[in-house]
PDB file of C-alpha atoms in Angstrom:
ATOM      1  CA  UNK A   1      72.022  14.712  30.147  1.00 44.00           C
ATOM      2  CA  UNK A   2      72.485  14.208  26.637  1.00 39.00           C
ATOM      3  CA  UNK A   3      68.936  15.626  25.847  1.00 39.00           C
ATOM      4  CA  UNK A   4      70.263  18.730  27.486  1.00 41.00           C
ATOM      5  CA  UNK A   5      73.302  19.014  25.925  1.00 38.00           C
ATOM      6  CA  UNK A   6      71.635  18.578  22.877  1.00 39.00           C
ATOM      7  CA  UNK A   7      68.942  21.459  23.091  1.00 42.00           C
ATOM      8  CA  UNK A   8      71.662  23.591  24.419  1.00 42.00           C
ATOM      9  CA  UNK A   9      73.597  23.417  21.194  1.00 44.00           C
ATOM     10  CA  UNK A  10      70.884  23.697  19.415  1.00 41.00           C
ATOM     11  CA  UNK A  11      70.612  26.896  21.324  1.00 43.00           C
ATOM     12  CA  UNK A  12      73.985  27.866  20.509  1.00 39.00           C
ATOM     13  CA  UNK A  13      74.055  27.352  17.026  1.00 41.00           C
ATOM     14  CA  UNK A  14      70.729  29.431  16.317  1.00 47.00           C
ATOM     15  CA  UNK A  15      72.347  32.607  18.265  1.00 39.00           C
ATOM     16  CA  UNK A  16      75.347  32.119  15.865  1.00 43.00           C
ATOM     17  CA  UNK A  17      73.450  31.521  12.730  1.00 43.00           C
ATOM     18  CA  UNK A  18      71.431  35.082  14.024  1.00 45.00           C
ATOM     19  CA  UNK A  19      74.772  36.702  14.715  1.00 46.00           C
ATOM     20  CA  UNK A  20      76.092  35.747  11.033  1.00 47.00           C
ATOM     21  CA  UNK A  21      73.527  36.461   9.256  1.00 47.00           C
ATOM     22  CA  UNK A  22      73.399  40.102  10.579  1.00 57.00           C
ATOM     23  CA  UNK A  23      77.051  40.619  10.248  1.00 82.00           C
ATOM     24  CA  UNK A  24      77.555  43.098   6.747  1.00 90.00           C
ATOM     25  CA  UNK A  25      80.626  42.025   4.948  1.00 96.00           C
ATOM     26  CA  UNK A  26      82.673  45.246   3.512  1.00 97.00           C
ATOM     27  CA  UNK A  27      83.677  44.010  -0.414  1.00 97.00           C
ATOM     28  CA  UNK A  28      84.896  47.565  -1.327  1.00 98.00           C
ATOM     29  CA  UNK A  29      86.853  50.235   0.554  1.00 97.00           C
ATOM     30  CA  UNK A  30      89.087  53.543  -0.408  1.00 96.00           C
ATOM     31  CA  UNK A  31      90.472  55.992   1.051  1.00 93.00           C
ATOM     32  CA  UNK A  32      92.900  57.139  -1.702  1.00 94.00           C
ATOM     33  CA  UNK A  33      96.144  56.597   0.418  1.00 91.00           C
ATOM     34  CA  UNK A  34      97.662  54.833  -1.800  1.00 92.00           C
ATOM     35  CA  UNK A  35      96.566  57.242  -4.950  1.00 94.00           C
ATOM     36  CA  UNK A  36      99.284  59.087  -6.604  1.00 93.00           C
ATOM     37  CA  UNK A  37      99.203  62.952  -5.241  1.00 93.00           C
ATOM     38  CA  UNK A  38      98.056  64.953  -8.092  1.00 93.00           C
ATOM     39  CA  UNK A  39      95.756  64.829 -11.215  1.00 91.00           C
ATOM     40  CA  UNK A  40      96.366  61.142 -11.538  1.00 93.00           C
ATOM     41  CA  UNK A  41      93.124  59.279 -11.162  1.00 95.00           C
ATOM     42  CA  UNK A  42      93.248  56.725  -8.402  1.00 96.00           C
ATOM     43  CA  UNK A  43      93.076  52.911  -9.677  1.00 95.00           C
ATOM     44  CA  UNK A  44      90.192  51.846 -11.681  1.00 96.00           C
ATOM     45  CA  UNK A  45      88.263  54.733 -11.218  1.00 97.00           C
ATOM     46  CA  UNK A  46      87.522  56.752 -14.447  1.00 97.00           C
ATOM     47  CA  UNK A  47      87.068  60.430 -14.504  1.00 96.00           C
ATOM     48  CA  UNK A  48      84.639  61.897 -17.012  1.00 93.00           C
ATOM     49  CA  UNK A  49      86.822  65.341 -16.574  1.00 91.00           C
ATOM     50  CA  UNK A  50      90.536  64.920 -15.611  1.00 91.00           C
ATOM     51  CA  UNK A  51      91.068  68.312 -14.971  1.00 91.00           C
ATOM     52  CA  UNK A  52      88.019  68.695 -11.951  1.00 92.00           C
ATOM     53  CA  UNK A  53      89.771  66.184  -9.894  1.00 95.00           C
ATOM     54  CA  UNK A  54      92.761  65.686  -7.703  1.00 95.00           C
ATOM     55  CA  UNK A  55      94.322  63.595  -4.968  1.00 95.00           C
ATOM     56  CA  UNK A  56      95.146  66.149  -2.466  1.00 90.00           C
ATOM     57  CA  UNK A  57      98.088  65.011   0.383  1.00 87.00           C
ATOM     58  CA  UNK A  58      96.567  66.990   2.951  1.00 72.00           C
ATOM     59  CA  UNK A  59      93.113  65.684   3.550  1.00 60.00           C
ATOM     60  CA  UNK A  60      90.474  68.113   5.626  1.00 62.00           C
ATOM     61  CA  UNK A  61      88.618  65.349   6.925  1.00 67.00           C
ATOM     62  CA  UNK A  62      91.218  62.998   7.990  1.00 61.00           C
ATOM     63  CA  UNK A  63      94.323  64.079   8.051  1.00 66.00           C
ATOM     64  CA  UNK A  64      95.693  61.778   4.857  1.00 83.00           C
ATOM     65  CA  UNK A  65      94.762  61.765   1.174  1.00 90.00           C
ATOM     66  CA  UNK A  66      91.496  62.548   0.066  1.00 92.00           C
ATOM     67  CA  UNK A  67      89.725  62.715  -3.328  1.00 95.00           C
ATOM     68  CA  UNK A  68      88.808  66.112  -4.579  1.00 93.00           C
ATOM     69  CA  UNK A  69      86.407  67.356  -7.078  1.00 92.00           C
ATOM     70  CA  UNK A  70      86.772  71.696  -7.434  1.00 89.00           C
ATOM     71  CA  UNK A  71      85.571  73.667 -10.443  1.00 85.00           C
ATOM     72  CA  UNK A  72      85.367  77.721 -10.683  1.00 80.00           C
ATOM     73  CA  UNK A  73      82.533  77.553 -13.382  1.00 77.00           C
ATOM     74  CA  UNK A  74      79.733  74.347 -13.677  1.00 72.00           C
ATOM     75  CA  UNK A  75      78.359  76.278 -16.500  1.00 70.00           C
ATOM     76  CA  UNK A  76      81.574  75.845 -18.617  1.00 76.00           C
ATOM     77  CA  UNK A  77      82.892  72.773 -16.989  1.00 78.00           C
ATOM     78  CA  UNK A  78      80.230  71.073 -16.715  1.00 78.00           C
ATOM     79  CA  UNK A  79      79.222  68.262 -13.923  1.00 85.00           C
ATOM     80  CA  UNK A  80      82.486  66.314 -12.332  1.00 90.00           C
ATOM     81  CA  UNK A  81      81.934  62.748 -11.517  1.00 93.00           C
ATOM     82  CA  UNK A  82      84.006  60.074 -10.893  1.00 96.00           C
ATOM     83  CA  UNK A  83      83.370  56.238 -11.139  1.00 98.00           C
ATOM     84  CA  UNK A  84      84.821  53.088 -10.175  1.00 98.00           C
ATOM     85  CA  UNK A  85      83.180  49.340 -11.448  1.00 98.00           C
ATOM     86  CA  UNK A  86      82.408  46.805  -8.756  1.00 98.00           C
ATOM     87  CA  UNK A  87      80.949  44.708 -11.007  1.00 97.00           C
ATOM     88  CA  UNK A  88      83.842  41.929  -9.534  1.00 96.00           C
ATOM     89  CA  UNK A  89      82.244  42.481  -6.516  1.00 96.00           C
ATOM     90  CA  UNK A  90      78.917  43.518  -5.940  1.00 97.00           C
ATOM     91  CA  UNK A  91      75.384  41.814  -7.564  1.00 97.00           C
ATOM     92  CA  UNK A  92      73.653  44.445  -9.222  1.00 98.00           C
ATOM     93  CA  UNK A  93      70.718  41.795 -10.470  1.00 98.00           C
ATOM     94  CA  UNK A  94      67.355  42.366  -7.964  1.00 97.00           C
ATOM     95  CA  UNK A  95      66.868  39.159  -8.241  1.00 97.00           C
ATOM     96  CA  UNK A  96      69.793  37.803  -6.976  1.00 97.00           C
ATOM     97  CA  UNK A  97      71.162  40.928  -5.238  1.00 97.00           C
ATOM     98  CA  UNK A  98      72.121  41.307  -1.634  1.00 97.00           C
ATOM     99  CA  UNK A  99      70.887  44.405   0.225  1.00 98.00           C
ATOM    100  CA  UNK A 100      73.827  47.070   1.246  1.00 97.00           C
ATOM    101  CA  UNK A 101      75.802  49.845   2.385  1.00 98.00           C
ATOM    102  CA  UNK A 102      77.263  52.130   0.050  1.00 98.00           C
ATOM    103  CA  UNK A 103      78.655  55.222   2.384  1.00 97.00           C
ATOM    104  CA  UNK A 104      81.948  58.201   2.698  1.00 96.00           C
ATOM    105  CA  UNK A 105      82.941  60.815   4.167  1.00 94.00           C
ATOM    106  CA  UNK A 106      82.480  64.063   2.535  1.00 92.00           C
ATOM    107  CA  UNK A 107      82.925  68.121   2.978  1.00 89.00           C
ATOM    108  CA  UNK A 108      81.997  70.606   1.218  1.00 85.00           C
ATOM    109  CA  UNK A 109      85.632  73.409   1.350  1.00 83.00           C
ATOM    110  CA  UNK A 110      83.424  76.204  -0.438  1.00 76.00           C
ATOM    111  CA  UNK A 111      82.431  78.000  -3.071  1.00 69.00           C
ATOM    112  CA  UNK A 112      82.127  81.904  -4.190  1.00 58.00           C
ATOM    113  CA  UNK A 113      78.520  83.347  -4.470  1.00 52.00           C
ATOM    114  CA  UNK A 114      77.959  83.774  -7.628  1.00 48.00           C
ATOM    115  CA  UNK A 115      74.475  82.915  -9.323  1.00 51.00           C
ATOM    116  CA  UNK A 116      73.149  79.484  -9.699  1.00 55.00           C
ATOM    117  CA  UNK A 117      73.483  76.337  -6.943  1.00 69.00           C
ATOM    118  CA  UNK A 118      75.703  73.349  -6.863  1.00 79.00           C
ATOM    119  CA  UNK A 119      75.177  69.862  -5.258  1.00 87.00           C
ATOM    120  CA  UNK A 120      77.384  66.836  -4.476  1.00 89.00           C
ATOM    121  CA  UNK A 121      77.355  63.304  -3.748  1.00 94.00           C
ATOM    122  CA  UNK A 122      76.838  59.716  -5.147  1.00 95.00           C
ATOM    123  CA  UNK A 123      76.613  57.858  -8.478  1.00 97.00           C
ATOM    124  CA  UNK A 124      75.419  54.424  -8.255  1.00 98.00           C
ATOM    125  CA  UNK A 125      74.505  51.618 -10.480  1.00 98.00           C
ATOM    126  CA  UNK A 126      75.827  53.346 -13.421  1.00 97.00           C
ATOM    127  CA  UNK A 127      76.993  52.313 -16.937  1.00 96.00           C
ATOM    128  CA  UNK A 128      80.502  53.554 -17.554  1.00 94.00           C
ATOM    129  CA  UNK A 129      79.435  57.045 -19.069  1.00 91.00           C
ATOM    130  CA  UNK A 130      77.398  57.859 -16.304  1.00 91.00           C
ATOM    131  CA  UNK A 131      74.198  58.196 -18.909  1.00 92.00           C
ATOM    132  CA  UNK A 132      71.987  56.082 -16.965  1.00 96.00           C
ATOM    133  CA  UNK A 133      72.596  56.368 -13.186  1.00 97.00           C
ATOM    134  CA  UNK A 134      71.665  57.038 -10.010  1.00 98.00           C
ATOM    135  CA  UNK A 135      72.384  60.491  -8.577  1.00 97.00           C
ATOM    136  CA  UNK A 136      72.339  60.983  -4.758  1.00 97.00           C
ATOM    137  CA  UNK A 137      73.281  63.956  -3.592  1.00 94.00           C
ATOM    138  CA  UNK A 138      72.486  67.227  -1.455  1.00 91.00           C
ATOM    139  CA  UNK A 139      72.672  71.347  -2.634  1.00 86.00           C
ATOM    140  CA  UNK A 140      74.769  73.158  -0.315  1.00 84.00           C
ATOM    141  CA  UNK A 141      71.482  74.983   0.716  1.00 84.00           C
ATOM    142  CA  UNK A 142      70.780  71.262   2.605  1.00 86.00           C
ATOM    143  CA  UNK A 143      68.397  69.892   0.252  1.00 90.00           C
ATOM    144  CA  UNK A 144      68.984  66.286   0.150  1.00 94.00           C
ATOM    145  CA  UNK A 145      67.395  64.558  -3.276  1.00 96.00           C
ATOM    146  CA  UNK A 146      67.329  61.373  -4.983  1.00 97.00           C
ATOM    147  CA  UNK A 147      67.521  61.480  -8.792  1.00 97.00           C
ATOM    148  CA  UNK A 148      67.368  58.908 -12.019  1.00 97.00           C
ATOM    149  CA  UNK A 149      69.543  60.597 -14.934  1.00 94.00           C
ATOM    150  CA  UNK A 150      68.871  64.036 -13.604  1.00 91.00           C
ATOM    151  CA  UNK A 151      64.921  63.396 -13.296  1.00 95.00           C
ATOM    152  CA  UNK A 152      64.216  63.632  -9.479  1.00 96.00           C
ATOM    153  CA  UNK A 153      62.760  60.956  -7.706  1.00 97.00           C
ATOM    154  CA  UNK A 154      62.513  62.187  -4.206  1.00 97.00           C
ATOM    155  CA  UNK A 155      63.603  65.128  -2.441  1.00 95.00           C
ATOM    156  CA  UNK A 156      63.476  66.173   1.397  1.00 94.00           C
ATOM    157  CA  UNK A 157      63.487  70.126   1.645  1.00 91.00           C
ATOM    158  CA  UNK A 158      65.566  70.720   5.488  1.00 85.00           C
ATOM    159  CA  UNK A 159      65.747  74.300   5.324  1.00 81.00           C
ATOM    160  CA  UNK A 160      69.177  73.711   7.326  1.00 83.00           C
ATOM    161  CA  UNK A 161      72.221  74.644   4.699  1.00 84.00           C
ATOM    162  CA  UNK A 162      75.356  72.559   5.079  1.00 86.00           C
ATOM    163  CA  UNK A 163      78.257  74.149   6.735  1.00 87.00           C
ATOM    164  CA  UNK A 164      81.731  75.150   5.009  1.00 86.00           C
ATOM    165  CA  UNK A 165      84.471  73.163   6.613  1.00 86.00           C
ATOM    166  CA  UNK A 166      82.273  70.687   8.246  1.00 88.00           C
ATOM    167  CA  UNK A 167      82.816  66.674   7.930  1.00 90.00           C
ATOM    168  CA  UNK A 168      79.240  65.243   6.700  1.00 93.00           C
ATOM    169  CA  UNK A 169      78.806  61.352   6.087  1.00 95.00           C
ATOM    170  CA  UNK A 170      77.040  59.872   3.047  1.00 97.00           C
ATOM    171  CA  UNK A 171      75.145  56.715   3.324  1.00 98.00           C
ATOM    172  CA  UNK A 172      72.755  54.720   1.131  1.00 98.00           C
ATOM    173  CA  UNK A 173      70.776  52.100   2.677  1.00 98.00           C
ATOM    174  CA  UNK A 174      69.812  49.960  -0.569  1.00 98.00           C
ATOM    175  CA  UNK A 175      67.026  46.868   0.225  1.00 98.00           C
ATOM    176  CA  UNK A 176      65.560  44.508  -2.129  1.00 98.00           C
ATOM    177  CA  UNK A 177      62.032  43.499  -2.370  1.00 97.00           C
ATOM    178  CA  UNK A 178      59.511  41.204  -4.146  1.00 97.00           C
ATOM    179  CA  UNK A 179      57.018  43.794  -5.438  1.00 94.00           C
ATOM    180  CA  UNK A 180      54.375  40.822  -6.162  1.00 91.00           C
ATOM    181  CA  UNK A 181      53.899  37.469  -4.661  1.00 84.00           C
ATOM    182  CA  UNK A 182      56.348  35.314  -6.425  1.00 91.00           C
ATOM    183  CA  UNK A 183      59.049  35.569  -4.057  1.00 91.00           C
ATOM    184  CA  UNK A 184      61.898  36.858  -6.815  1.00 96.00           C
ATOM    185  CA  UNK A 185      62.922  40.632  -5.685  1.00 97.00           C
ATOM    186  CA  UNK A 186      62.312  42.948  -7.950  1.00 97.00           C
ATOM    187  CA  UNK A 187      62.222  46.289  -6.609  1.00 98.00           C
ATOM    188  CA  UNK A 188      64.646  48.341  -4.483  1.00 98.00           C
ATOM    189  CA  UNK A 189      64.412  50.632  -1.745  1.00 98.00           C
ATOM    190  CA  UNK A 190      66.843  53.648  -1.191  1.00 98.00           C
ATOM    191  CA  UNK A 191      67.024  55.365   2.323  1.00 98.00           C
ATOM    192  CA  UNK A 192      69.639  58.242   1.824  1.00 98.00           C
ATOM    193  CA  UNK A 193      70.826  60.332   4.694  1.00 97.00           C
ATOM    194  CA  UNK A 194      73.513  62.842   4.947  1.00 95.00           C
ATOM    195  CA  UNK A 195      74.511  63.161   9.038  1.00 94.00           C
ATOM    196  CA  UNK A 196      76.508  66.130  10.174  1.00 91.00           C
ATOM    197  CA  UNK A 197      76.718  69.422  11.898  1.00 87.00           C
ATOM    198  CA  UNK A 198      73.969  68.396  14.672  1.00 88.00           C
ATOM    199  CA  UNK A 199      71.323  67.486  11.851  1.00 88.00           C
ATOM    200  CA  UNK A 200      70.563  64.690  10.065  1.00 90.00           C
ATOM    201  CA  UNK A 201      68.712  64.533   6.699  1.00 93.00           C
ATOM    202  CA  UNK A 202      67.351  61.925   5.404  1.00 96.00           C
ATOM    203  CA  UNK A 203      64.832  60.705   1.940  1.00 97.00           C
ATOM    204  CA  UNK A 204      63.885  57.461   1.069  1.00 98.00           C
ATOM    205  CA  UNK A 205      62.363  56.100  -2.939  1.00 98.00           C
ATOM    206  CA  UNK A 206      61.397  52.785  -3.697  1.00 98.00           C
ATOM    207  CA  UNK A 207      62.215  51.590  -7.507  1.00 98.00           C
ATOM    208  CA  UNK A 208      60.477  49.237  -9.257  1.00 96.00           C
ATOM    209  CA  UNK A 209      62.693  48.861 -12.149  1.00 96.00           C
ATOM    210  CA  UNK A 210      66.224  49.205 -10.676  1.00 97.00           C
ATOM    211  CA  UNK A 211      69.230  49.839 -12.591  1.00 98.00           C
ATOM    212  CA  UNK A 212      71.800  47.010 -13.088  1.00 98.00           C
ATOM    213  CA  UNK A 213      74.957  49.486 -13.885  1.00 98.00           C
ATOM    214  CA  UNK A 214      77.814  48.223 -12.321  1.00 98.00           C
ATOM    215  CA  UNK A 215      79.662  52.035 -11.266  1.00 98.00           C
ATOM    216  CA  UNK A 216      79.595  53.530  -8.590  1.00 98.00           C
ATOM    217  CA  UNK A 217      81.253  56.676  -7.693  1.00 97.00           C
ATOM    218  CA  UNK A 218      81.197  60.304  -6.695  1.00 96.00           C
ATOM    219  CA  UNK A 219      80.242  63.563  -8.287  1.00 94.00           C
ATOM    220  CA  UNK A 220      79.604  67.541  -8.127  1.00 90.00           C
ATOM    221  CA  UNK A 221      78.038  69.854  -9.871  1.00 84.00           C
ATOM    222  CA  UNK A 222      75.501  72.347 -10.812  1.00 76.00           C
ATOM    223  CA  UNK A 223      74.097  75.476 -12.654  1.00 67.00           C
ATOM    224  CA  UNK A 224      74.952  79.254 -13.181  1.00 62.00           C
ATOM    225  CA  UNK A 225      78.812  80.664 -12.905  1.00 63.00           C
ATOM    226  CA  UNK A 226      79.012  79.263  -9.141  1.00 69.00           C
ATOM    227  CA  UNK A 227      81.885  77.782  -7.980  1.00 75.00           C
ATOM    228  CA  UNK A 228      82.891  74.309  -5.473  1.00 81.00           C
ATOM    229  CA  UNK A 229      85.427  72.696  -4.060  1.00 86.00           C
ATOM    230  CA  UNK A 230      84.527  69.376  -2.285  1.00 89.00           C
ATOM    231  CA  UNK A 231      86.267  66.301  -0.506  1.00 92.00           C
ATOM    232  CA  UNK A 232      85.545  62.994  -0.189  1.00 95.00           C
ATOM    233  CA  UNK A 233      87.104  60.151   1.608  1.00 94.00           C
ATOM    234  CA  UNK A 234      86.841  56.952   3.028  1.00 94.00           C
ATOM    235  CA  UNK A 235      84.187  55.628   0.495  1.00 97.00           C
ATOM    236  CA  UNK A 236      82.697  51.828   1.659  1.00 97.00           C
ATOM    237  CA  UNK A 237      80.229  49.308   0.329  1.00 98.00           C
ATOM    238  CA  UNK A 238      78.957  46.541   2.240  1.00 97.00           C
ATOM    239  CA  UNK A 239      76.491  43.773   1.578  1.00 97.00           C
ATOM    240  CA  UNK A 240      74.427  41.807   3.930  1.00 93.00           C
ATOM    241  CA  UNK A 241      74.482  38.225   3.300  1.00 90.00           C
ATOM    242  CA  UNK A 242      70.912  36.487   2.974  1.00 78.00           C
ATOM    243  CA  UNK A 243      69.926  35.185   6.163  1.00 71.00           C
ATOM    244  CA  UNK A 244      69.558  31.557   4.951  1.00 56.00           C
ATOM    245  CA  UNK A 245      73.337  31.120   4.460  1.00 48.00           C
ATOM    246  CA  UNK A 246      74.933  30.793   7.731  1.00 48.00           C
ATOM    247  CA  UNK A 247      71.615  29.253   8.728  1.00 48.00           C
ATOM    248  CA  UNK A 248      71.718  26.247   6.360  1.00 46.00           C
ATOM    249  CA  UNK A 249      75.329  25.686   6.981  1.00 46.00           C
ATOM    250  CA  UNK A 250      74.726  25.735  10.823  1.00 46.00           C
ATOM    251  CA  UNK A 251      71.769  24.216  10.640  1.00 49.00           C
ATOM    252  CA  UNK A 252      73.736  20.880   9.036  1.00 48.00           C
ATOM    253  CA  UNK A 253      76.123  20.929  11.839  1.00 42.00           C
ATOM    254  CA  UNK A 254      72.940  20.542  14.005  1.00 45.00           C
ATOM    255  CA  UNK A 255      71.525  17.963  12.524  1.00 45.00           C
ATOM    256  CA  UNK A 256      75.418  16.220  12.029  1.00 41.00           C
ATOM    257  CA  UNK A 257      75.592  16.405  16.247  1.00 42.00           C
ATOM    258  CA  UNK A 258      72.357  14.964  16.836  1.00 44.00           C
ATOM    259  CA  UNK A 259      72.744  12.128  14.312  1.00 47.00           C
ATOM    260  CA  UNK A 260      76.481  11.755  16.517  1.00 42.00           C
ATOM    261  CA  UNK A 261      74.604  12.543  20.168  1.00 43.00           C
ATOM    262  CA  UNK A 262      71.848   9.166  18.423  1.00 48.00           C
ATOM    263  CA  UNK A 263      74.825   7.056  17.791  1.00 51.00           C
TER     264      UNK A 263
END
């Protein structure tokens, strides 16, 4: 009987030690309801141009607050973008890093036609000035691309534009790699996808020399006299803890109940 107890709880621990380890633990989330309504920038995020931004009270996508990035003329304005440091938070050493989430909600409110595109979406692993960064983002023609201070890294081409008024969510899919056989990570792979409007688009780049900025944020921008207006919302990052954690601390409770089930 007490064999079978035994291997039973055994059994039971390793499902739970597979269940934790799986589990991604949310260390950052806004969704700018508590911002002050205006030009106010919401706490500890730092906005390269004050004017391009707002808290608006009367969010498109869900109903509340939302963060809001519009300019009439990217040539003159230049690029908007928005940053917040989770250096408090999140591990931005490969080494030591654990892989992620970073995702939001975002829609794109429109533009006029003028010449010239615009894109929007993510900053990550910046320094404070945006300088060195990661640029994640889509055109409104539906091109979704992956970018290292400007230079493009990967693009998908989707031929399928994004639609005005439509809610589209943003999520990078960050996992960390030993590129050799020493067993340190030291590379990163990105798998970016933009779902919404029936069609999902997706592009993935693996980095073997990935930034350590600790920013992360939101942007918009582009070339020419064109015009934007986009929203963004509900902006998450999650980590996934390393699956030897919960095992090692589980897997002492094992061996405490057998030494107890022996006595």
């Amino acid at each position: 009987m007490k064999k079978t107890l035994l291997t039973s709880s055994l059994c039971l621990l390793g499902l739970l030690a597979a269940g934790l380890n799986l589990q991604a633990q949310l260390v950052y989330f806004e969704d700018f309801e508590d911002a002050t309504v205006g030009n106010t920038p919401p706490a500890g995020w730092n906005e390269n141009i004050d004017s391009l931004w707002t808290v608006q009270n009367s969010d498109p996508i869900a109903g509340n607050n939302s963060y809001q990035a519009s300019s009439s003329n990217f040539s003159t304005d230049g690029t908007a973008n928005s940053l917040v440091d989770l250096g408090g938070v999140v591990d931005t050493n490969p080494a030591t890093a654990l892989d992620f989430t970073y995702s939001a909600l975002m829609r794109w409110d429109g533009g006029t036609s003028a010449s010239g595109s615009v894109n929007f979406g993510f900053r990550a692993f910046s320094n404070s000035d945006s300088s060195s960064t990661y640029q994640f983002r889509t055109t409104t023609g539906g091109n979704i691309q992956i970018l290292q201070n400007n230079s493009q890294l990967a693009q998908t081409v989707t031929g399928s534009g994004l639609t005005v008024g439509t809610d589209y969510t943003f999520t990078v899919v960050g996992t960390y790699s030993d590129s050799g056989v020493d067993g340190i990570n030291d590379q990163i792979t990105f798998d970016f996808s933009i779902v919404g409007d029936g069609v999902e688009r997706e592009v993935s780049f693996t980095d073997t020399t990935p930034l350590e900025g600790t920013f992360f944020g939101v942007a918009a921008g582009g070339g020419g006299t064109r015009s934007i207006t986009a929203n963004y919302d509900n902006i998450g990052f999650s980590v996934v803890p390393e699956p030897t954690t919960g095992a090692l601390a589980l897997g002492g409770l094992a061996l405490l109940l057998m030494r107890r089930r022996r006595a």
